[in-house]
Amino acid sequence: MSGARRIAFRTSVIGIVAALIGATVVQACGVPVSQDSAKRRAGSGVISMVAAPVGQSASGKAGVTPGLVTFKPARPGRMVLIQGKVGSRWKTVSKAVQDSRGQVSFTVANPSLAYRAVVSATKKDAKVVTRAVTSANWGAPTWRDEFSGSGALDPAIWSTWPTNRKDAKLSCSDMLPGNASRRGGAAVLKVTRLPGAKGKKTKKCPYGQFGNAIVQADNPEHLLAYGFAAARVKFSPARGQHSAFWLDVPQSTPTDTPDYYTGAEVDIAEYFGDDRPRGGLASFVHRVSPTGKVTSVGGEFKSRHLLPKKKEWSQGWHVYSVEWSPTGYVFRVDGKVTFKTAKNISKIAEKVVLSALTSTWEIPALDVKRLPSETKYDWVRVWQRPA
């Protein structure tokens, strides 16, 4: 073969090989894939499901089970499909987009199915399909109160917290049994001005004196030791008072025993009124030491991003919950995680408490002309962790 022909042949072979390389890349197993596909960025995702139906959908449907997907690396705005396995097929049950942390919160109506999350491939990113998971699904609540009917709260579950004017935080308030009742299928807890001379302004109470409501599920069969506590609540919009759903040490626990100091006050949700920059919602865990020192974690958290624009927590029903385990607490609003902590973990069974209070420090902001204020509790549900 002449030199010219050899050069032409070599050039032709090189051109063909270059064209082939441009069209495909051969994997180690010998299966050709497109070069564009090989250059896509890989990712991963992990999906988890909660063991109890403590979520609420965007449309307001409660009693649904929440879940969470976390993708790495985060691709904010990327569409995610949540799929449930029905028979042998995967069916898309909801869609959402990743947030700035690469997370997607979702709820499902049927926790018995297996669920996975899927993100389709793009020009830059490869397709991601998570491993499928199912909820541990603890089943029906250990106990519940749906507050059906009207009149006084069920005395077999609830009792009124005693008045303690020696408590500096409540030195201008009385706990009134009549300020907690059932109406329209909800427990209604009220803050009122005490009637007549009892409500007058004094040197100790320069803004007046008030009737509050605190009720507690303090019977042994209603105590919770690890598990979930959830309530669907419509908070009062009023400033200068606050309403709460919380856990506390049983009243029968003497303060001179070790049990008292291994317990904690777990404020699942406290609301301090509308028009607060961060949203007005708070979660705390407080513990008292034998010396009287109080250690606290938590606080008012940013919550406005969880609401529709120009809305307040007082304008709708929402589900507030805590998941309590030997290793910590997970606080959720409508199934979305808002706070986690491994501090001040209670080691004893605790009671559920509902309250509408005027603490001394906040009374100056109270507009007494707008009293009574009302906080409504649609239901309370408790799941004891299985042994």
Short mmCIF file of N, CA, C and O in Angstrom, two decimals, residues 147-210:
data_model
loop_
_atom_site.label_atom_id
_atom_site.label_comp_id
_atom_site.label_asym_id
_atom_site.label_seq_id
_atom_site.Cartn_x
_atom_site.Cartn_y
_atom_site.Cartn_z
N PHE A 147 -63.73 14.97 71.93
CA PHE A 147 -64.51 16.10 72.47
C PHE A 147 -65.88 16.23 71.81
O PHE A 147 -66.36 17.34 71.56
N SER A 148 -66.50 15.11 71.51
CA SER A 148 -67.84 15.14 70.93
C SER A 148 -68.85 15.58 71.98
O SER A 148 -68.64 15.44 73.18
N GLY A 149 -69.94 16.15 71.50
CA GLY A 149 -70.99 16.60 72.41
C GLY A 149 -70.73 17.99 72.94
O GLY A 149 -69.97 18.77 72.37
N SER A 150 -71.40 18.32 74.05
CA SER A 150 -71.26 19.64 74.66
C SER A 150 -71.29 19.51 76.17
O SER A 150 -71.62 18.46 76.72
N GLY A 151 -70.92 20.59 76.85
CA GLY A 151 -70.90 20.59 78.31
C GLY A 151 -69.49 20.43 78.85
O GLY A 151 -68.50 20.73 78.17
N ALA A 152 -69.38 19.97 80.08
CA ALA A 152 -68.08 19.82 80.74
C ALA A 152 -67.23 18.77 80.04
O ALA A 152 -67.74 17.85 79.39
N LEU A 153 -65.92 18.91 80.16
CA LEU A 153 -65.01 17.89 79.64
C LEU A 153 -65.21 16.59 80.41
O LEU A 153 -65.67 16.58 81.56
N ASP A 154 -64.83 15.48 79.78
CA ASP A 154 -65.00 14.16 80.38
C ASP A 154 -64.20 14.07 81.69
O ASP A 154 -62.96 14.08 81.66
N PRO A 155 -64.88 13.95 82.84
CA PRO A 155 -64.15 13.90 84.12
C PRO A 155 -63.34 12.62 84.30
O PRO A 155 -62.47 12.55 85.17
N ALA A 156 -63.63 11.60 83.47
CA ALA A 156 -62.84 10.37 83.54
C ALA A 156 -61.45 10.56 82.94
O ALA A 156 -60.56 9.73 83.15
N ILE A 157 -61.27 11.67 82.18
CA ILE A 157 -59.97 11.96 81.57
C ILE A 157 -59.35 13.22 82.15
O ILE A 157 -58.17 13.23 82.54
N TRP A 158 -60.15 14.31 82.25
CA TRP A 158 -59.59 15.63 82.53
C TRP A 158 -59.97 16.14 83.91
O TRP A 158 -61.10 15.97 84.36
N SER A 159 -59.01 16.79 84.54
CA SER A 159 -59.26 17.50 85.80
C SER A 159 -58.63 18.89 85.69
O SER A 159 -57.71 19.11 84.90
N THR A 160 -59.14 19.82 86.49
CA THR A 160 -58.64 21.20 86.46
C THR A 160 -57.38 21.32 87.30
O THR A 160 -57.31 20.84 88.43
N TRP A 161 -56.37 21.97 86.75
CA TRP A 161 -55.13 22.25 87.46
C TRP A 161 -55.44 23.26 88.57
O TRP A 161 -56.10 24.26 88.33
N PRO A 162 -54.95 23.02 89.77
CA PRO A 162 -55.27 23.93 90.87
C PRO A 162 -54.67 25.33 90.67
O PRO A 162 -53.60 25.48 90.08
N THR A 163 -55.36 26.33 91.18
CA THR A 163 -54.82 27.69 91.19
C THR A 163 -53.64 27.77 92.13
O THR A 163 -53.65 27.19 93.21
N ASN A 164 -52.59 28.48 91.70
CA ASN A 164 -51.42 28.68 92.56
C ASN A 164 -50.91 30.10 92.37
O ASN A 164 -50.04 30.35 91.55
N ARG A 165 -51.47 31.02 93.14
CA ARG A 165 -51.07 32.42 93.02
C ARG A 165 -49.66 32.67 93.54
O ARG A 165 -49.09 33.74 93.32
N LYS A 166 -49.09 31.68 94.23
CA LYS A 166 -47.71 31.83 94.70
C LYS A 166 -46.72 31.66 93.56
O LYS A 166 -45.55 32.03 93.68
N ASP A 167 -47.19 31.08 92.47
CA ASP A 167 -46.36 30.97 91.27
C ASP A 167 -46.27 32.35 90.63
O ASP A 167 -47.28 32.90 90.16
N ALA A 168 -45.08 32.92 90.61
CA ALA A 168 -44.90 34.29 90.11
C ALA A 168 -45.38 34.46 88.68
O ALA A 168 -45.82 35.55 88.30
N LYS A 169 -45.33 33.39 87.91
CA LYS A 169 -45.75 33.50 86.51
C LYS A 169 -47.26 33.59 86.36
O LYS A 169 -47.76 34.03 85.33
N LEU A 170 -48.00 33.18 87.41
CA LEU A 170 -49.46 33.17 87.34
C LEU A 170 -50.08 33.85 88.55
O LEU A 170 -51.15 33.47 89.03
N SER A 171 -49.41 34.88 89.03
CA SER A 171 -49.82 35.51 90.29
C SER A 171 -51.07 36.37 90.16
O SER A 171 -51.62 36.83 91.16
N CYS A 172 -51.54 36.59 88.93
CA CYS A 172 -52.76 37.40 88.73
C CYS A 172 -53.85 36.59 88.03
O CYS A 172 -54.73 37.16 87.39
N SER A 173 -53.78 35.26 88.17
CA SER A 173 -54.71 34.40 87.43
C SER A 173 -55.24 33.27 88.30
O SER A 173 -54.51 32.71 89.12
N ASP A 174 -56.52 32.94 88.10
CA ASP A 174 -57.15 31.79 88.75
C ASP A 174 -57.52 30.75 87.69
O ASP A 174 -57.94 31.11 86.58
N MET A 175 -57.37 29.48 88.03
CA MET A 175 -57.75 28.40 87.13
C MET A 175 -59.22 28.07 87.37
O MET A 175 -59.58 27.59 88.44
N LEU A 176 -60.07 28.33 86.42
CA LEU A 176 -61.52 28.17 86.58
C LEU A 176 -62.02 26.94 85.83
O LEU A 176 -61.84 26.84 84.61
N PRO A 177 -62.66 25.99 86.52
CA PRO A 177 -63.20 24.81 85.82
C PRO A 177 -64.15 25.19 84.69
O PRO A 177 -64.17 24.52 83.64
N GLY A 178 -64.94 26.25 84.89
CA GLY A 178 -65.90 26.65 83.87
C GLY A 178 -65.28 27.24 82.62
O GLY A 178 -65.98 27.46 81.62
N ASN A 179 -63.97 27.51 82.65
CA ASN A 179 -63.31 28.08 81.47
C ASN A 179 -62.85 27.02 80.48
O ASN A 179 -62.20 27.34 79.48
N ALA A 180 -63.16 25.75 80.77
CA ALA A 180 -62.88 24.66 79.84
C ALA A 180 -64.16 23.84 79.67
O ALA A 180 -64.73 23.35 80.65
N SER A 181 -64.62 23.72 78.43
CA SER A 181 -65.86 22.98 78.17
C SER A 181 -65.84 22.43 76.75
O SER A 181 -64.94 22.74 75.96
N ARG A 182 -66.86 21.62 76.44
CA ARG A 182 -67.03 21.10 75.08
C ARG A 182 -68.11 21.89 74.36
O ARG A 182 -69.16 22.17 74.93
N ARG A 183 -67.81 22.24 73.11
CA ARG A 183 -68.79 22.95 72.30
C ARG A 183 -68.52 22.69 70.82
O ARG A 183 -67.39 22.87 70.37
N GLY A 184 -69.53 22.24 70.12
CA GLY A 184 -69.36 22.02 68.68
C GLY A 184 -68.32 20.98 68.32
O GLY A 184 -67.65 21.11 67.30
N GLY A 185 -68.17 19.96 69.15
CA GLY A 185 -67.20 18.91 68.87
C GLY A 185 -65.76 19.28 69.15
O GLY A 185 -64.84 18.66 68.62
N ALA A 186 -65.55 20.29 70.00
CA ALA A 186 -64.18 20.71 70.36
C ALA A 186 -64.14 21.08 71.83
O ALA A 186 -65.16 21.46 72.43
N ALA A 187 -62.96 20.95 72.43
CA ALA A 187 -62.74 21.50 73.76
C ALA A 187 -62.41 22.98 73.59
O ALA A 187 -61.54 23.34 72.79
N VAL A 188 -63.12 23.84 74.32
CA VAL A 188 -62.92 25.28 74.21
C VAL A 188 -62.35 25.78 75.54
O VAL A 188 -62.98 25.64 76.59
N LEU A 189 -61.13 26.32 75.48
CA LEU A 189 -60.47 26.86 76.67
C LEU A 189 -60.42 28.37 76.55
O LEU A 189 -59.98 28.90 75.53
N LYS A 190 -60.86 29.05 77.62
CA LYS A 190 -61.03 30.50 77.56
C LYS A 190 -60.15 31.24 78.56
O LYS A 190 -59.84 30.74 79.64
N VAL A 191 -59.75 32.44 78.16
CA VAL A 191 -59.18 33.43 79.08
C VAL A 191 -60.25 34.51 79.27
O VAL A 191 -60.78 35.04 78.29
N THR A 192 -60.56 34.82 80.54
CA THR A 192 -61.60 35.80 80.86
C THR A 192 -61.10 36.77 81.91
O THR A 192 -60.10 36.51 82.59
N ARG A 193 -61.77 37.88 82.04
CA ARG A 193 -61.53 38.79 83.16
C ARG A 193 -62.33 38.26 84.34
O ARG A 193 -63.50 37.90 84.19
N LEU A 194 -61.72 38.17 85.52
CA LEU A 194 -62.46 37.73 86.69
C LEU A 194 -63.60 38.71 86.96
O LEU A 194 -63.42 39.93 86.81
N PRO A 195 -64.76 38.23 87.36
CA PRO A 195 -65.92 39.12 87.53
C PRO A 195 -65.82 40.01 88.77
O PRO A 195 -65.20 39.65 89.77
N GLY A 196 -66.43 41.19 88.66
CA GLY A 196 -66.55 42.09 89.80
C GLY A 196 -65.24 42.48 90.43
O GLY A 196 -64.23 42.71 89.75
N ALA A 197 -65.25 42.53 91.75
CA ALA A 197 -64.08 42.97 92.50
C ALA A 197 -62.89 42.03 92.33
O ALA A 197 -61.74 42.44 92.45
N LYS A 198 -63.17 40.76 92.02
CA LYS A 198 -62.08 39.79 91.86
C LYS A 198 -61.17 40.15 90.69
O LYS A 198 -60.00 39.79 90.69
N GLY A 199 -61.72 40.85 89.71
CA GLY A 199 -60.93 41.16 88.54
C GLY A 199 -60.33 42.55 88.54
O GLY A 199 -59.71 42.97 87.56
N LYS A 200 -60.47 43.25 89.64
CA LYS A 200 -60.01 44.64 89.68
C LYS A 200 -58.48 44.75 89.64
O LYS A 200 -57.76 43.80 89.96
N LYS A 201 -58.03 45.93 89.28
CA LYS A 201 -56.60 46.22 89.27
C LYS A 201 -56.12 46.44 90.70
O LYS A 201 -56.81 47.06 91.51
N THR A 202 -54.96 45.92 91.01
CA THR A 202 -54.36 46.09 92.34
C THR A 202 -52.89 46.45 92.16
O THR A 202 -52.36 46.44 91.03
N LYS A 203 -52.24 46.75 93.24
CA LYS A 203 -50.82 47.07 93.18
C LYS A 203 -50.04 45.87 92.64
O LYS A 203 -49.09 46.03 91.86
N LYS A 204 -50.42 44.70 93.09
CA LYS A 204 -49.74 43.48 92.65
C LYS A 204 -50.14 43.11 91.22
O LYS A 204 -49.35 42.52 90.47
N CYS A 205 -51.38 43.45 90.83
CA CYS A 205 -51.90 43.12 89.50
C CYS A 205 -52.42 44.41 88.83
O CYS A 205 -53.63 44.63 88.75
N PRO A 206 -51.51 45.26 88.36
CA PRO A 206 -51.91 46.58 87.85
C PRO A 206 -52.72 46.54 86.56
O PRO A 206 -53.30 47.56 86.17
N TYR A 207 -52.80 45.39 85.90
CA TYR A 207 -53.57 45.29 84.66
C TYR A 207 -54.87 44.51 84.85
O TYR A 207 -55.61 44.29 83.89
N GLY A 208 -55.14 44.11 86.07
CA GLY A 208 -56.34 43.35 86.34
C GLY A 208 -56.03 41.90 86.69
O GLY A 208 -54.86 41.48 86.74
N GLN A 209 -57.09 41.11 86.95
CA GLN A 209 -56.94 39.71 87.33
C GLN A 209 -57.85 38.87 86.43
O GLN A 209 -58.96 39.28 86.09
N PHE A 210 -57.39 37.65 86.12
CA PHE A 210 -57.99 36.93 85.01
C PHE A 210 -58.31 35.48 85.35
O PHE A 210 -57.69 34.86 86.22
#
